mmCIF file of C-alpha atoms and ligand atoms in Angstrom:
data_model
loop_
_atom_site.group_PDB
_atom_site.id
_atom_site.type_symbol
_atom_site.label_atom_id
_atom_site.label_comp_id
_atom_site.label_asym_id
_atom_site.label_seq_id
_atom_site.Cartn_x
_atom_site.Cartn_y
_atom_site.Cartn_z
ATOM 1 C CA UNK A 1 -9.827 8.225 13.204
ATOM 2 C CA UNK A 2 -9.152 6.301 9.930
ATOM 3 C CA UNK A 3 -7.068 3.253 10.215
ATOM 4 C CA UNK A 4 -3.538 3.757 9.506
ATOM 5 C CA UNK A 5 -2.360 1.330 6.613
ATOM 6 C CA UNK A 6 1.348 -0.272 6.441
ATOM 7 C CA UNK A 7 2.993 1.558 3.136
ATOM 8 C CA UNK A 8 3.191 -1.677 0.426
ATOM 9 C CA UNK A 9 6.365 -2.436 -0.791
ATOM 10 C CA UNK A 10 7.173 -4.825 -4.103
ATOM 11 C CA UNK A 11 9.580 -7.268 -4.220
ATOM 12 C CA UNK A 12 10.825 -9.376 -7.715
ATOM 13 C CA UNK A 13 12.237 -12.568 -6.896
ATOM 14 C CA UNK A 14 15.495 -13.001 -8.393
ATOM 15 C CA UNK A 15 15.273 -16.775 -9.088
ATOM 16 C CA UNK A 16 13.751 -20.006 -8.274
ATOM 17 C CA UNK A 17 14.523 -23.327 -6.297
ATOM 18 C CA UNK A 18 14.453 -26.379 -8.095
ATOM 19 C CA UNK A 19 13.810 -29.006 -5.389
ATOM 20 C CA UNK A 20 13.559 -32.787 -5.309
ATOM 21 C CA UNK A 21 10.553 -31.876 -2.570
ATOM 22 C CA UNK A 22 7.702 -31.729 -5.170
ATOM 23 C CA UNK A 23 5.022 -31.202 -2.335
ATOM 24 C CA UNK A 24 5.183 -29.750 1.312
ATOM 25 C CA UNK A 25 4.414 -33.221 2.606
ATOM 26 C CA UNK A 26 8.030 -34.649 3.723
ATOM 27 C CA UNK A 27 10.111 -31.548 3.304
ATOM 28 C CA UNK A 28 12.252 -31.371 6.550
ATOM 29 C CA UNK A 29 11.662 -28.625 8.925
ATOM 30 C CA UNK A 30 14.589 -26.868 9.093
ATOM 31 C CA UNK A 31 17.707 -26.661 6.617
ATOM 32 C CA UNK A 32 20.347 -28.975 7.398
ATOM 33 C CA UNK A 33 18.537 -31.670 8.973
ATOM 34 C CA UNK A 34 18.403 -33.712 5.284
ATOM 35 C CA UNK A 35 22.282 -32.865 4.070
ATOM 36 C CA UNK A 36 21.590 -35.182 1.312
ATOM 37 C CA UNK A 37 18.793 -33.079 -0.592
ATOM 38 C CA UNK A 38 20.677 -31.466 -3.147
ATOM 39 C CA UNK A 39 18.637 -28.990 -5.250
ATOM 40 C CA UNK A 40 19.994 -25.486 -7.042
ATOM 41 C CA UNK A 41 18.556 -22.276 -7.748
ATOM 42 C CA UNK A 42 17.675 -20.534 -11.377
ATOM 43 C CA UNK A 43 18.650 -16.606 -11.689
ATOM 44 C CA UNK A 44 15.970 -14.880 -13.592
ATOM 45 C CA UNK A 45 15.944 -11.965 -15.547
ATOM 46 C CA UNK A 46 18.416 -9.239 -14.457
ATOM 47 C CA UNK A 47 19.772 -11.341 -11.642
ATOM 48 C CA UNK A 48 20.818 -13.835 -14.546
ATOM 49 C CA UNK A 49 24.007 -12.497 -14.829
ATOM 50 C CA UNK A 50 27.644 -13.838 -13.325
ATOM 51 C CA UNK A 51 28.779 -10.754 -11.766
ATOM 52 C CA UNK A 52 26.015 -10.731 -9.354
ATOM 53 C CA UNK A 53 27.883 -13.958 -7.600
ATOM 54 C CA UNK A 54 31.599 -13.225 -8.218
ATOM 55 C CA UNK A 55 33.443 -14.174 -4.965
ATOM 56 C CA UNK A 56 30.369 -16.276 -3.763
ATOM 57 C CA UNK A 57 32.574 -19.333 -3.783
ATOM 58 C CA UNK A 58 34.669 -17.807 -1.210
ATOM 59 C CA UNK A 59 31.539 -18.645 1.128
ATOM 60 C CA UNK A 60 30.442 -22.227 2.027
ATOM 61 C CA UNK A 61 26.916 -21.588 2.905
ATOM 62 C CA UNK A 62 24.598 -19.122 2.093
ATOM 63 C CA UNK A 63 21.506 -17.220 3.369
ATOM 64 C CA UNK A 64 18.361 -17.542 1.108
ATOM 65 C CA UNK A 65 15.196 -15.501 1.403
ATOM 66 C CA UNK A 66 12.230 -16.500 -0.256
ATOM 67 C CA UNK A 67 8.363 -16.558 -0.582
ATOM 68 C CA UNK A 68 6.094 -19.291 1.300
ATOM 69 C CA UNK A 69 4.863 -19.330 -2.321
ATOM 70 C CA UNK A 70 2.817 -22.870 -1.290
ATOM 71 C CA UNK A 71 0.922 -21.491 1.200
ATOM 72 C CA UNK A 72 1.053 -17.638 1.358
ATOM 73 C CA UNK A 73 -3.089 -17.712 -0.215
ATOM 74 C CA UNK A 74 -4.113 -19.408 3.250
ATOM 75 C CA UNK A 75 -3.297 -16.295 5.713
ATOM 76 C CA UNK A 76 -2.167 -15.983 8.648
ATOM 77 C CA UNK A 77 -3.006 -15.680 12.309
ATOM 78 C CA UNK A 78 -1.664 -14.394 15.435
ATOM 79 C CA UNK A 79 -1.264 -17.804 17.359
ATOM 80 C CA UNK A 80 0.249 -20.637 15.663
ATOM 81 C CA UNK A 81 0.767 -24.368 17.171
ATOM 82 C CA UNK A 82 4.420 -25.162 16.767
ATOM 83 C CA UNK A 83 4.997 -29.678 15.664
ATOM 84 C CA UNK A 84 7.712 -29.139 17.931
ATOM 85 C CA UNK A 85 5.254 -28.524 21.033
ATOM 86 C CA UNK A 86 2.921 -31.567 19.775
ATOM 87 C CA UNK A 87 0.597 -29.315 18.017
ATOM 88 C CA UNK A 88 -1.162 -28.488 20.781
ATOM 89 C CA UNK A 89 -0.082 -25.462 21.765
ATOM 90 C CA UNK A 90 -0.759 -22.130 20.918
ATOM 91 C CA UNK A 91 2.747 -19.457 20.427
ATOM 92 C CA UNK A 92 2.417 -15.734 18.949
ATOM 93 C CA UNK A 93 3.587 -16.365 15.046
ATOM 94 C CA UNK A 94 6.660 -13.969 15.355
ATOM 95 C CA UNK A 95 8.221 -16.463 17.894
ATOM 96 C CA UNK A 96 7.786 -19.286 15.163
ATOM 97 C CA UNK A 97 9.082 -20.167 12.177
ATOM 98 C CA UNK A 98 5.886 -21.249 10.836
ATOM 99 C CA UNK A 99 4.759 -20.590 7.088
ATOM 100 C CA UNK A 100 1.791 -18.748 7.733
ATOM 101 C CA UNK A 101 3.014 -15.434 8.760
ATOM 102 C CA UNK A 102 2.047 -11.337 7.837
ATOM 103 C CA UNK A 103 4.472 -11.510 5.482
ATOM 104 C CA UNK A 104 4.819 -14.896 3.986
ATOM 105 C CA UNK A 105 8.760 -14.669 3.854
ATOM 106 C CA UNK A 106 10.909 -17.114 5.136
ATOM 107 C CA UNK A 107 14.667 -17.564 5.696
ATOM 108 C CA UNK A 108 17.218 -21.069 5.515
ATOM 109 C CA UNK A 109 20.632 -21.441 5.392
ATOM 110 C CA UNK A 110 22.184 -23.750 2.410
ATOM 111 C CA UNK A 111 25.206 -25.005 1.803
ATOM 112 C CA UNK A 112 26.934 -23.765 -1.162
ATOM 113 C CA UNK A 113 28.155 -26.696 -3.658
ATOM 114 C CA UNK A 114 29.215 -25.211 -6.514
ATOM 115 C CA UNK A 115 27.935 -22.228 -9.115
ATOM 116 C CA UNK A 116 27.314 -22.694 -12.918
ATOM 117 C CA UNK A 117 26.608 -20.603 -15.861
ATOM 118 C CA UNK A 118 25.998 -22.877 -19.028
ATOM 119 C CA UNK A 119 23.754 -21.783 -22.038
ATOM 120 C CA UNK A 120 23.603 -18.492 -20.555
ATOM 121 C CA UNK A 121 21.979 -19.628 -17.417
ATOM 122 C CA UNK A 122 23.243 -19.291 -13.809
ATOM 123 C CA UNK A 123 22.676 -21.980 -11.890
ATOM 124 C CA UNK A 124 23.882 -22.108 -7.841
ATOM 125 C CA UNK A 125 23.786 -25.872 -6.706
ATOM 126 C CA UNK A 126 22.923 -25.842 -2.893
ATOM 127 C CA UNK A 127 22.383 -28.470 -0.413
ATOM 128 C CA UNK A 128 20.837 -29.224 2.674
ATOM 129 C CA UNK A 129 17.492 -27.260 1.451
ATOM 130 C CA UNK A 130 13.796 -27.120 3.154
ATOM 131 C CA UNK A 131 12.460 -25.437 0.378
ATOM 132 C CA UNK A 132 9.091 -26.244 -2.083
ATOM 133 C CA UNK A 133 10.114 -26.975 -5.305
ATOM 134 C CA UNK A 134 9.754 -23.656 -7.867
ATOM 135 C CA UNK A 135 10.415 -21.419 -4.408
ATOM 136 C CA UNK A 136 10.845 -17.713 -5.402
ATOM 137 C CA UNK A 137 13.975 -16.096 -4.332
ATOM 138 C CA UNK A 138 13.960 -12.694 -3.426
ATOM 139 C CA UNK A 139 17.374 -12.411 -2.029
ATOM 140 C CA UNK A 140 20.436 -14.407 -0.987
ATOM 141 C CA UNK A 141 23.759 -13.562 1.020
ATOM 142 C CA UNK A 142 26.483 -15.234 2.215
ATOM 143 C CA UNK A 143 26.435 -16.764 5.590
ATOM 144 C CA UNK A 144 28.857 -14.934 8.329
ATOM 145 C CA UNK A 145 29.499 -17.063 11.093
ATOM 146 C CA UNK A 146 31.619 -14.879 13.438
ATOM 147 C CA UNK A 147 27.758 -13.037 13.392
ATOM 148 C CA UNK A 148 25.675 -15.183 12.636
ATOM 149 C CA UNK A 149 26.577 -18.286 14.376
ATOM 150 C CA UNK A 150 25.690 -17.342 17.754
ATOM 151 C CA UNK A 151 27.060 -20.187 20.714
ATOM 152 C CA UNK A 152 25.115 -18.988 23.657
ATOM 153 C CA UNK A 153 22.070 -18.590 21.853
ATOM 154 C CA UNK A 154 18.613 -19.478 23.524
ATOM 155 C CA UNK A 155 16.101 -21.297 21.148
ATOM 156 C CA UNK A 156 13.507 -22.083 24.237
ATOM 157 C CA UNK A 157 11.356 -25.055 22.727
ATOM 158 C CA UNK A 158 13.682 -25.722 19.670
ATOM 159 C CA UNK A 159 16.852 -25.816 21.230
ATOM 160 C CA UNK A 160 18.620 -28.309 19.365
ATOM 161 C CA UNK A 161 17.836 -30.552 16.393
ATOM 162 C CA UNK A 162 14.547 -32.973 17.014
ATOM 163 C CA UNK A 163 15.366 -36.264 17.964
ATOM 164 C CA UNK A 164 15.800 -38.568 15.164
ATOM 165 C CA UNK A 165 13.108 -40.998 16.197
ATOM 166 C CA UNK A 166 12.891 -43.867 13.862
ATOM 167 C CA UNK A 167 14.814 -46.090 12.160
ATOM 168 C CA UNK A 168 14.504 -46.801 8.579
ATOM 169 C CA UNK A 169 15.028 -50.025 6.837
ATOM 170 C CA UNK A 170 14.664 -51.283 2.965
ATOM 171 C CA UNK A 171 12.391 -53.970 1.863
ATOM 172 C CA UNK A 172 13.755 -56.116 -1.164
ATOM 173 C CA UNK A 173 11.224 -54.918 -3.420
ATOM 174 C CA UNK A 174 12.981 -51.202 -2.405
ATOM 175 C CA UNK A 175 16.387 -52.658 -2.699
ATOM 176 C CA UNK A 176 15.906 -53.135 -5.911
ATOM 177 C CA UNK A 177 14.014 -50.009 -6.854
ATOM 178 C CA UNK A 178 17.189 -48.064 -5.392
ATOM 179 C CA UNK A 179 19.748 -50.230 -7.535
ATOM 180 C CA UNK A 180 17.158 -48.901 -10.699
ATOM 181 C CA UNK A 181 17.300 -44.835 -9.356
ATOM 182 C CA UNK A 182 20.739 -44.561 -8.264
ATOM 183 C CA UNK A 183 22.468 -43.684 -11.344
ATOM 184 C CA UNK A 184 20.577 -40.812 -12.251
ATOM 185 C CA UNK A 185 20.449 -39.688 -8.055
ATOM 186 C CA UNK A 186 23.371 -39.823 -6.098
ATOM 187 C CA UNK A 187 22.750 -40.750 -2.789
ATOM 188 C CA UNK A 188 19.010 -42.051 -3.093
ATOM 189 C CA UNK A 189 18.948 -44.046 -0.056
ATOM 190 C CA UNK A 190 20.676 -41.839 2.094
ATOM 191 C CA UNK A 191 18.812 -38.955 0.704
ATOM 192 C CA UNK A 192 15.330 -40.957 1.769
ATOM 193 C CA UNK A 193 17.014 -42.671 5.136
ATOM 194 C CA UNK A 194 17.765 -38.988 5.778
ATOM 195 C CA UNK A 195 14.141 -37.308 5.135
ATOM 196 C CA UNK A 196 12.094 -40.281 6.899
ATOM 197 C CA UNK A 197 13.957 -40.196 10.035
ATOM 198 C CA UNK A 198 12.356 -37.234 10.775
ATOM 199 C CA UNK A 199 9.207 -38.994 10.990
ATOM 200 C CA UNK A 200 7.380 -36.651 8.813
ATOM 201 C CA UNK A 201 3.642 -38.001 10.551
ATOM 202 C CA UNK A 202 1.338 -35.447 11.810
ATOM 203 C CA UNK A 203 2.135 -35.143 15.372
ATOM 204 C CA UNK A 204 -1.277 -36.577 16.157
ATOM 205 C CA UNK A 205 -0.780 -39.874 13.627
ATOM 206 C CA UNK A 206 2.438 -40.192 15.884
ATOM 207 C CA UNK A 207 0.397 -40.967 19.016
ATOM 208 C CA UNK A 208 -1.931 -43.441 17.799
ATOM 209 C CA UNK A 209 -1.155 -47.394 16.292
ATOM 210 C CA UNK A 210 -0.576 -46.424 12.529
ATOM 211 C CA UNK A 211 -1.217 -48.468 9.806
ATOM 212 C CA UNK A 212 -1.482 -46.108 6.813
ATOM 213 C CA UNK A 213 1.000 -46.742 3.837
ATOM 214 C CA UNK A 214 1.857 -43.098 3.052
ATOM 215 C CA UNK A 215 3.484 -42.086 -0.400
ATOM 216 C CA UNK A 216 5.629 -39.360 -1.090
ATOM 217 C CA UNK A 217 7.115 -37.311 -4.030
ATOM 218 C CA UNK A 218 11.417 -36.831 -4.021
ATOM 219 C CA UNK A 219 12.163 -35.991 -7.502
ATOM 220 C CA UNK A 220 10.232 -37.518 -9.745
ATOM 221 C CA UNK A 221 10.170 -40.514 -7.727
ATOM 222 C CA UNK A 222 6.995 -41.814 -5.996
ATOM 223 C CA UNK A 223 8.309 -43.475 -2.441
ATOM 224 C CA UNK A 224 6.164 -46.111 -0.230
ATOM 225 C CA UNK A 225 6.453 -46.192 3.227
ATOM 226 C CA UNK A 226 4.764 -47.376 6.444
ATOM 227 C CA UNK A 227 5.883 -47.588 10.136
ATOM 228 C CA UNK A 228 7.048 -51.560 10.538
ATOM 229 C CA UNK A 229 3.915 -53.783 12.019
ATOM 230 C CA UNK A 230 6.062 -54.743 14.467
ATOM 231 C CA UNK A 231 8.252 -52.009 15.788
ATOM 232 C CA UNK A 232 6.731 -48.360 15.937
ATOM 233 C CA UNK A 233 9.948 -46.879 16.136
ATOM 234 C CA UNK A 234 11.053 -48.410 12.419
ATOM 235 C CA UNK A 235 9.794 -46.837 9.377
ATOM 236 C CA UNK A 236 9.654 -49.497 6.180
ATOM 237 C CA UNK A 237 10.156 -48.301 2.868
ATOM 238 C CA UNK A 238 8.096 -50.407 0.579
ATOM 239 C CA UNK A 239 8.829 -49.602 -2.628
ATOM 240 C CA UNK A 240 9.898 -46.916 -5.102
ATOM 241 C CA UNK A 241 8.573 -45.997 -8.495
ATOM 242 C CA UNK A 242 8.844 -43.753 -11.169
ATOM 243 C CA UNK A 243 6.253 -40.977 -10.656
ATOM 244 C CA UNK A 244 6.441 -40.702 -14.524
ATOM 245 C CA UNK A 245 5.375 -43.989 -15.495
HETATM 246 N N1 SAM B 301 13.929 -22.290 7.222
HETATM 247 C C1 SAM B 301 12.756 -21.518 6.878
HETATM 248 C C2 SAM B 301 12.474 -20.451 7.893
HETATM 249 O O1 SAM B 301 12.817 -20.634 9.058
HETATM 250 O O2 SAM B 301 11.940 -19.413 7.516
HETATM 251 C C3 SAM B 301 11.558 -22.392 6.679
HETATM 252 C C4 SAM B 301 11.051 -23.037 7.929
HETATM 253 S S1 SAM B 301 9.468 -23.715 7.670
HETATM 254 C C5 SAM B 301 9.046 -24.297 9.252
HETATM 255 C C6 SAM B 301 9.885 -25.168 6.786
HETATM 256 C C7 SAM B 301 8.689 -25.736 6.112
HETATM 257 O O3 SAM B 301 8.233 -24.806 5.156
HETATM 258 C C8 SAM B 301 8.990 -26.986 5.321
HETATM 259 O O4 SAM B 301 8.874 -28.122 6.137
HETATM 260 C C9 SAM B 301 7.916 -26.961 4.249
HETATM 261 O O5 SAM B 301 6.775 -27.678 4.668
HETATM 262 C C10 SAM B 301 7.535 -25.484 4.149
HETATM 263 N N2 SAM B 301 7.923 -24.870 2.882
HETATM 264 C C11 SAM B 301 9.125 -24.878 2.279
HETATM 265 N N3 SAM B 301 9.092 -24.163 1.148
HETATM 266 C C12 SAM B 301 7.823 -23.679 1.047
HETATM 267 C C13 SAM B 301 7.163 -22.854 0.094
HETATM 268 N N4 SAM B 301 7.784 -22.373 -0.962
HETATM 269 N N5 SAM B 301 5.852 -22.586 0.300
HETATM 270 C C14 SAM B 301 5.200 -23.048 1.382
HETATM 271 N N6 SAM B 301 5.775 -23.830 2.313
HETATM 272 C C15 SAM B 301 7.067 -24.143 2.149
#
């Protein structure tokens, strides 16, 4: 008998994220958990076009669908290991939310700031993303919480929100960096305090002592950080630079 092949379907994305997370590294795991990222989404083509949001405003958060477009060349497999289960254990992929998946198609929910259409270009400010900078968007629609917000829900190993584990203090030297960045991004050192807290370590860097200064990309900002010499459960941030310099 010859194997029977799923029909194909094709999909154009209607716009694109543009994210202060300029690499996966970092990027929280869920929506929400980082309110201060503030990022917005390009319409593209025949989606660039005010009618298709008229009344949007009405809603203050919004469902976006997009493409793993980072990682949808590696595959996927049946069994995934979740972070929230320490990496160590195995789960079937459709009870994850993990990246690698048959279709690489994933789902947050934003909240809607504001919309804008300047210079012909529609532009929907969001907050509160987890999404790769330059995400495709192949559909969004507003949130409905007398359906979607479900209170008696059951989420076995993810539950509720991870703990907010460390605690995460300036140096001078990132003192004054912030004081340099914070005109041009609002919220800077909230928006780091915010994305660091989530420890954003391997799981299995998290078990062992950890020395490693570890950079990472918001905006165009390159950001220093290691986890304090003398407290494991404090994250320093060293320094910040321009990654443009
Ligand atoms: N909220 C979405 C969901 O449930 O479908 C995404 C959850 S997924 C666990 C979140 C992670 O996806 C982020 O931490 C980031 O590493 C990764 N990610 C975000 N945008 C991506 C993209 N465009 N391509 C590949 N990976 C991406």
């Amino acid at each position: 008998m010859s194997e029977q092949k799923n029909e194909e379907i094709t999909l154009n994305y209607i716009g694109r994220v543009n994210s202060p997370y300029k690499e996966k590294f970092a990027i929280p795991r869920q929506p929400g958990l980082v309110s201060a990222a503030r990022g917005s989404i390009t319409l593209l083509s025949t989606a660039n076009n005010e009618e298709l949001v008229r009344g949007i405003e009405q809603f203050s958060h919004l469902w976006l669908i997009f493409v793993f477009h980072g990682t949808q060349q590696q595959g996927w497999k049946p069994l995934v290991r979740p972070p929230r289960l320490g990496g160590n254990k195995k789960i079937g992929v459709l009870a994850t939310r993990s990246t690698f998946r048959p279709n690489p198609v994933g789902m947050s929910v934003v909240k809607l700031e504001h919309v804008e259409f300047t210079h012909k270009q529609l532009l929907i400010h969001i907050s509160g993303l987890d999404l790769l900078d330059q995400t495709p968007v192949l559909d969004i629609k507003p949130y409905l919480p007398y359906s979607d917000n479900i209170d008696c829900a059951r989420a076995g190993f993810a539950q509720s929100e991870p703990d907010r584990l460390l605690h995460v203090v300036f140096s001078s030297q990132a003192e004054t960096d912030i004081n340099k960045f914070q005109k041009k991004y609002t919220d800077l050192s909230i928006f780091i305090e915010q994305v660091l807290s989530q420890d954003p370590r391997p799981a299995y860097k998290k078990k062992q002592i950890d020395e490693k200064i570890y950079g990472m990309s918001l905006y165009d900002l390159n950001i220093l950080w290691r986890i304090s010499l003398t407290d494991e459960h404090v994250i320093e941030v060293l320094s910040i630079n321009s990654a443009k310099l």
